[in-house]
C-alpha cells in the first residue's frame, strides 16, 4: 500500500549516508500492472576522500599579567566517506597552536596545544550489550523505560566511535596529557533536533605542574584536589548533548536550546563499594598509588535567541546555567578540566 512517509524516509536515510551528493526517488507506473508503482532511485556519488586545512591568527592582551600574546594555529583534516565499503564515514583532524609572548622578561612561548581527533561513523545501530534495547523493552504503561521515540531516533541513525588525544602546555604553569575513547550515537530525526549520546567512554587526564603553579596549589585546596591524574569513566552511560534549533517566532527570534549532561565513575563506585562490603575494607581503587577514578555529575543548559535586523545586522541573546558536583565517599572536587569556564 502506498505511503508517502516511506518514500520520504528512504530519501532522508540515503542522504544521511553522506556517500551521495544527490538522491532522487522517482515513481514509474508498472508496465504490466497499472495499479502498481515502481521506483527508480537515482544516486550521484559524492567525493570519497577529501583533505582540508585552516590557518588561524589571534591576538590577545592579558590585563592581570600585562602580557600581549600572538597565537598561530594550524588545522589539517582528512575525510573518507566509504572506508570499509559500507558507507562508513571516517574523519581525522590534527590541530596545533602556539602562543607567543612579547614581554622581554617572560618566556617567548606562552602556550602550546596539540589536539588529535579521530571519528568513525557507522550507518547502523550498534548495541553489543543490548543495554538500550533492553531499556526500551522494559515497559512502563505503553512506553519503554527508554521512550519509543528516542529509541527510534537511535535505531535509524549513526553509531560513532571516537578516539582522541590532547596535549596542552602553559609554559610557566603546567602541562597535561588527555586521551579519550568513546562509543555512542548521533541522531538527527529532523532539521530542528540533534542528539549525540555516548553510552561508553573512558578518558585519562594526566597533569604535571611547575614551581610557579605549585605555589598556587599550596594555598588553594579546592584547585589542588581537582588537579590530579584521573580516569573519567562511563560503561553504560557517559554523556549526551541535545540541540534544538527552532524557526523564527512571531517576533522574528530564532531560538536554540543546548542541553548537555555527563556522569563519570558511577559503575566504578559500585564495584569499589561492593568490593569493600565483601572484603570489609574502606579503601578507594587507585592505580599506581596516584591515578584515581573521578566521580562527578555535570549538567549544562544553554539558550540562545537570534534575530535578523536590517541588512547584515543581527542581535543575539544568550543565557547559560550549569551545575557540577562530586558524589560518593572518595571524590571531593570536580576535576579541573570538567569545571565551567567563561571567555575565549
Coordinates of C-alpha atoms in Angstrom, one line a residue:
X1 CA 0.0 0.0 0.0
X2 CA 1.3 3.5 -1.0
X3 CA 2.7 5.6 1.9
X4 CA 4.4 8.9 1.1
X5 CA 6.2 8.7 4.5
X6 CA 8.1 5.6 3.4
X7 CA 9.3 7.4 0.3
X8 CA 10.4 10.4 2.3
X9 CA 12.2 8.3 4.9
X10 CA 14.0 6.4 2.1
X11 CA 15.2 9.7 0.6
X12 CA 16.2 11.1 4.0
X13 CA 18.1 8.0 5.1
X14 CA 20.1 7.8 1.8
X15 CA 21.0 11.5 2.1
X16 CA 22.2 10.9 5.7
X17 CA 24.8 8.4 4.5
X18 CA 27.0 11.2 3.1
X19 CA 28.2 9.0 0.2
X20 CA 25.8 10.6 -2.3
X21 CA 25.6 14.2 -3.3
X22 CA 22.2 14.0 -4.8
X23 CA 19.4 11.4 -4.2
X24 CA 16.2 11.2 -6.4
X25 CA 13.4 8.8 -5.8
X26 CA 11.1 8.7 -8.9
X27 CA 7.9 6.8 -9.3
X28 CA 7.3 4.9 -12.5
X29 CA 3.9 3.1 -13.3
X30 CA 4.5 -0.7 -13.7
X31 CA 4.0 -1.6 -17.4
X32 CA 2.4 -4.9 -16.6
X33 CA 0.0 -3.7 -13.8
X34 CA -1.3 -0.1 -13.8
X35 CA -2.3 -0.5 -10.1
X36 CA 1.4 -0.8 -9.1
X37 CA 4.2 1.8 -8.8
X38 CA 7.9 1.0 -9.3
X39 CA 10.6 3.4 -8.1
X40 CA 13.8 4.3 -9.7
X41 CA 16.4 5.5 -7.1
X42 CA 19.0 7.7 -8.8
X43 CA 22.2 8.3 -6.9
X44 CA 25.0 10.8 -7.6
X45 CA 28.2 9.7 -5.8
X46 CA 30.0 12.2 -3.5
X47 CA 33.8 12.5 -3.5
X48 CA 35.1 9.6 -1.5
X49 CA 38.1 11.3 0.1
X50 CA 38.9 14.9 1.0
X51 CA 41.7 16.8 2.7
X52 CA 41.3 20.3 4.2
X53 CA 43.1 22.7 6.4
X54 CA 42.9 26.1 8.2
X55 CA 45.3 28.7 9.5
X56 CA 44.3 30.9 12.4
X57 CA 45.8 34.0 13.8
X58 CA 44.7 35.7 17.0
X59 CA 45.9 38.5 19.3
X60 CA 45.0 39.0 23.0
X61 CA 46.0 41.1 25.9
X62 CA 46.0 39.7 29.5
X63 CA 45.5 42.7 31.8
X64 CA 46.4 40.9 35.0
X65 CA 49.9 39.8 33.8
X66 CA 50.3 42.7 31.2
X67 CA 51.1 40.2 28.5
X68 CA 50.5 40.7 24.8
X69 CA 50.0 37.3 23.1
X70 CA 50.0 36.4 19.4
X71 CA 48.6 33.0 18.6
X72 CA 49.1 30.9 15.4
X73 CA 47.0 27.8 14.8
X74 CA 47.1 25.1 12.1
X75 CA 44.4 22.5 11.4
X76 CA 44.7 19.6 8.9
X77 CA 41.8 17.2 8.4
X78 CA 41.2 14.0 6.3
X79 CA 37.8 12.6 5.4
X80 CA 36.8 9.2 3.9
X81 CA 33.1 8.6 3.1
X82 CA 33.3 4.9 2.4
X83 CA 36.1 3.5 4.5
X84 CA 35.0 -0.2 4.6
X85 CA 32.7 -0.1 1.6
X86 CA 29.6 0.2 3.8
X87 CA 29.2 4.0 3.8
X88 CA 31.3 4.3 6.9
X89 CA 32.4 8.0 7.4
X90 CA 35.9 8.4 8.8
X91 CA 37.4 11.7 9.8
X92 CA 40.8 12.5 11.3
X93 CA 41.9 16.0 12.3
X94 CA 45.2 17.4 13.7
X95 CA 45.0 20.8 15.4
X96 CA 48.1 22.6 16.7
X97 CA 48.6 26.0 18.2
X98 CA 51.4 28.1 19.6
X99 CA 51.0 31.4 21.6
X100 CA 53.9 33.8 21.6
X101 CA 54.6 36.4 24.4
X102 CA 56.2 39.8 23.5
X103 CA 57.3 40.8 27.0
X104 CA 61.1 40.6 27.3
X105 CA 61.1 39.3 30.9
X106 CA 58.8 36.4 30.1
X107 CA 59.4 33.2 28.0
X108 CA 59.0 33.7 24.3
X109 CA 56.4 30.8 24.1
X110 CA 53.4 31.2 26.4
X111 CA 51.5 28.0 25.5
X112 CA 51.4 25.0 23.1
X113 CA 48.4 23.0 22.2
X114 CA 48.2 19.7 20.1
X115 CA 44.8 18.0 19.5
X116 CA 44.2 14.8 17.5
X117 CA 40.7 13.8 16.8
X118 CA 39.6 10.5 15.0
X119 CA 36.0 9.6 14.4
X120 CA 34.3 6.7 12.6
X121 CA 30.5 6.8 11.9
X122 CA 28.8 3.6 11.0
X123 CA 25.3 3.9 9.4
X124 CA 23.5 1.4 11.6
X125 CA 22.5 0.9 15.3
X126 CA 25.2 -1.0 17.3
X127 CA 24.2 -2.1 20.8
X128 CA 26.5 -5.0 21.6
X129 CA 25.4 -5.3 25.3
X130 CA 21.7 -4.7 24.2
X131 CA 21.5 -2.2 27.0
X132 CA 19.4 0.4 25.2
X133 CA 17.4 -2.3 23.5
X134 CA 16.6 -3.7 27.0
X135 CA 15.7 -0.3 28.4
X136 CA 13.2 0.1 25.6
X137 CA 11.7 -3.3 26.2
X138 CA 11.1 -2.6 29.9
X139 CA 7.6 -1.2 29.6
X140 CA 6.1 1.5 31.8
X141 CA 2.5 1.7 30.6
X142 CA 2.5 2.0 26.9
X143 CA 6.1 3.3 26.7
X144 CA 9.5 1.9 27.3
X145 CA 11.9 3.0 30.1
X146 CA 13.8 4.5 27.1
X147 CA 11.0 6.1 25.2
X148 CA 9.9 4.6 21.9
X149 CA 10.5 8.0 20.2
X150 CA 14.1 8.4 21.3
X151 CA 14.9 4.7 20.7
X152 CA 13.6 5.1 17.1
X153 CA 15.9 8.1 16.6
X154 CA 18.9 6.0 17.7
X155 CA 18.0 2.9 15.6
X156 CA 17.6 4.9 12.4
X157 CA 20.8 6.9 12.6
X158 CA 24.6 6.5 13.0
X159 CA 26.7 4.8 15.6
X160 CA 30.0 6.5 16.3
X161 CA 33.5 5.6 17.6
X162 CA 35.8 8.4 18.8
X163 CA 39.5 8.3 19.7
X164 CA 41.3 11.5 20.7
X165 CA 44.4 12.9 22.3
X166 CA 45.2 16.4 23.6
X167 CA 48.4 18.0 24.9
X168 CA 48.3 21.4 26.5
X169 CA 51.3 23.3 27.9
X170 CA 51.2 26.6 29.7
X171 CA 54.9 27.0 29.8
X172 CA 55.4 28.7 33.2
X173 CA 52.5 26.9 35.0
X174 CA 51.6 23.3 34.0
X175 CA 51.1 20.9 31.1
X176 CA 48.7 17.9 30.8
X177 CA 48.0 15.0 28.5
X178 CA 44.5 13.8 27.9
X179 CA 43.4 10.7 25.9
X180 CA 39.8 9.6 25.3
X181 CA 37.8 6.8 23.7
X182 CA 34.1 6.6 23.4
X183 CA 31.3 4.7 21.6
X184 CA 27.9 6.4 21.0
X185 CA 25.2 7.5 18.6
X186 CA 24.4 10.6 16.5
X187 CA 20.7 11.0 15.8
X188 CA 19.1 13.8 13.6
X189 CA 15.4 13.0 13.5
X190 CA 14.6 16.3 11.7
X191 CA 16.2 19.6 10.8
X192 CA 15.4 21.0 14.2
X193 CA 16.7 18.4 16.6
X194 CA 20.0 16.6 17.1
X195 CA 21.0 14.1 19.8
X196 CA 24.6 12.9 20.5
X197 CA 24.8 10.2 23.1
X198 CA 27.9 8.4 24.3
X199 CA 27.0 5.1 26.1
X200 CA 30.6 4.1 26.7
X201 CA 33.5 6.3 27.4
X202 CA 36.9 6.5 29.1
X203 CA 39.1 9.5 29.4
X204 CA 42.6 9.8 31.0
X205 CA 43.8 13.1 32.4
X206 CA 47.5 13.4 33.5
X207 CA 48.8 16.8 34.5
X208 CA 52.3 17.9 35.7
X209 CA 52.9 21.2 37.4
X210 CA 55.8 23.7 37.6
X211 CA 57.1 25.6 40.6
X212 CA 55.1 28.8 39.9
X213 CA 51.8 26.8 39.8
X214 CA 52.8 24.7 42.8
X215 CA 52.8 27.9 44.9
X216 CA 49.2 28.5 43.8
X217 CA 48.2 24.9 44.6
X218 CA 49.7 25.1 48.1
X219 CA 47.2 27.9 49.0
X220 CA 44.2 26.5 47.2
X221 CA 42.9 23.1 48.4
X222 CA 40.0 23.1 46.0
X223 CA 42.3 23.6 43.0
X224 CA 44.9 21.2 44.3
X225 CA 42.5 18.3 44.7
X226 CA 40.9 18.8 41.3
X227 CA 44.3 18.9 39.5
X228 CA 45.4 15.3 39.9
X229 CA 45.8 12.3 37.5
X230 CA 42.3 10.8 37.0
X231 CA 40.2 8.5 34.9
X232 CA 36.7 9.6 33.8
X233 CA 34.6 6.5 33.0
X234 CA 31.2 5.6 31.9
X235 CA 30.4 2.0 30.9
X236 CA 26.6 2.1 30.3
X237 CA 26.2 5.9 30.0
X238 CA 28.8 8.6 29.7
X239 CA 27.3 11.8 28.4
X240 CA 24.8 13.3 25.9
X241 CA 24.0 16.6 24.2
X242 CA 20.6 17.6 22.8
X243 CA 20.3 20.6 20.5
X244 CA 17.0 22.1 19.4
X245 CA 17.0 24.9 16.7
X246 CA 13.6 26.4 16.0
X247 CA 12.3 28.6 13.3
X248 CA 11.5 32.3 13.8
X249 CA 8.7 33.1 16.2
X250 CA 6.2 35.9 15.8
X251 CA 8.7 38.4 16.9
X252 CA 11.3 37.1 14.5
X253 CA 13.6 35.4 17.0
X254 CA 15.2 32.1 16.2
X255 CA 15.6 30.0 19.4
X256 CA 18.3 27.5 20.1
X257 CA 18.4 25.2 23.1
X258 CA 21.5 23.1 24.0
X259 CA 21.4 20.7 27.0
X260 CA 24.3 18.5 28.0
X261 CA 24.8 16.1 30.8
X262 CA 27.8 14.0 31.9
X263 CA 28.2 11.4 34.6
X264 CA 31.6 9.8 35.5
X265 CA 32.6 6.9 37.7
X266 CA 29.1 5.5 38.6
X267 CA 30.0 1.9 37.7
X268 CA 33.5 2.1 39.3
X269 CA 31.9 3.4 42.5
X270 CA 29.5 0.5 42.6
X271 CA 32.3 -2.1 42.0
X272 CA 34.5 -0.3 44.7
X273 CA 31.7 -0.3 47.2
X274 CA 30.8 -3.9 46.5
X275 CA 34.4 -5.0 47.0
X276 CA 34.7 -3.0 50.2
X277 CA 31.5 -4.6 51.5
X278 CA 32.6 -8.1 50.7
X279 CA 36.2 -7.7 52.0
X280 CA 35.4 -5.4 54.9
X281 CA 37.8 -2.7 53.6
X282 CA 37.1 1.0 53.2
X283 CA 39.8 1.9 50.7
X284 CA 39.5 3.6 47.3
X285 CA 40.5 2.0 44.0
X286 CA 43.7 3.7 42.9
X287 CA 46.1 2.8 40.0
X288 CA 49.8 3.0 40.8
X289 CA 49.0 4.9 44.0
X290 CA 48.4 8.1 42.2
X291 CA 45.7 7.8 39.5
X292 CA 42.1 8.0 40.8
X293 CA 38.7 7.3 39.3
X294 CA 36.7 10.5 39.4
X295 CA 33.0 10.5 40.4
X296 CA 31.1 13.6 39.4
X297 CA 28.0 14.8 37.6
X298 CA 27.6 17.8 35.3
X299 CA 24.6 19.4 33.8
X300 CA 24.6 22.4 31.4
X301 CA 21.8 24.4 29.9
X302 CA 22.4 27.0 27.1
X303 CA 19.7 29.1 25.5
X304 CA 20.2 31.4 22.5
X305 CA 18.0 33.8 20.6
X306 CA 19.0 35.3 17.2
X307 CA 17.1 38.0 15.3
X308 CA 17.9 39.5 11.9
X309 CA 17.8 43.3 11.7
X310 CA 18.3 45.5 8.7
X311 CA 20.9 44.4 6.1
X312 CA 23.6 42.2 7.5
X313 CA 22.9 43.2 11.2
X314 CA 21.7 40.7 13.8
X315 CA 21.0 40.7 17.5
X316 CA 21.9 37.8 19.7
X317 CA 20.9 37.0 23.3
X318 CA 22.4 34.1 25.3
X319 CA 21.7 32.8 28.7
X320 CA 23.5 29.8 30.2
X321 CA 23.4 27.9 33.5
X322 CA 25.2 24.9 34.8
X323 CA 25.8 22.7 37.8
X324 CA 28.6 20.3 38.5
X325 CA 29.3 18.3 41.8
X326 CA 31.3 15.4 43.1
X327 CA 29.5 12.4 44.6
X328 CA 30.4 9.3 46.6
X329 CA 32.8 9.0 49.6
X330 CA 36.0 9.2 47.5
X331 CA 35.6 12.3 45.3
X332 CA 35.9 15.7 47.0
X333 CA 36.1 18.1 44.0
X334 CA 35.1 18.2 40.3
X335 CA 38.1 17.6 38.1
X336 CA 39.8 20.7 36.8
X337 CA 39.2 20.1 33.1
X338 CA 35.5 19.4 33.8
X339 CA 34.8 22.6 35.6
X340 CA 33.0 25.5 33.9
X341 CA 34.9 28.3 32.2
X342 CA 34.0 31.6 30.6
X343 CA 35.6 33.7 27.9
X344 CA 37.5 32.6 24.9

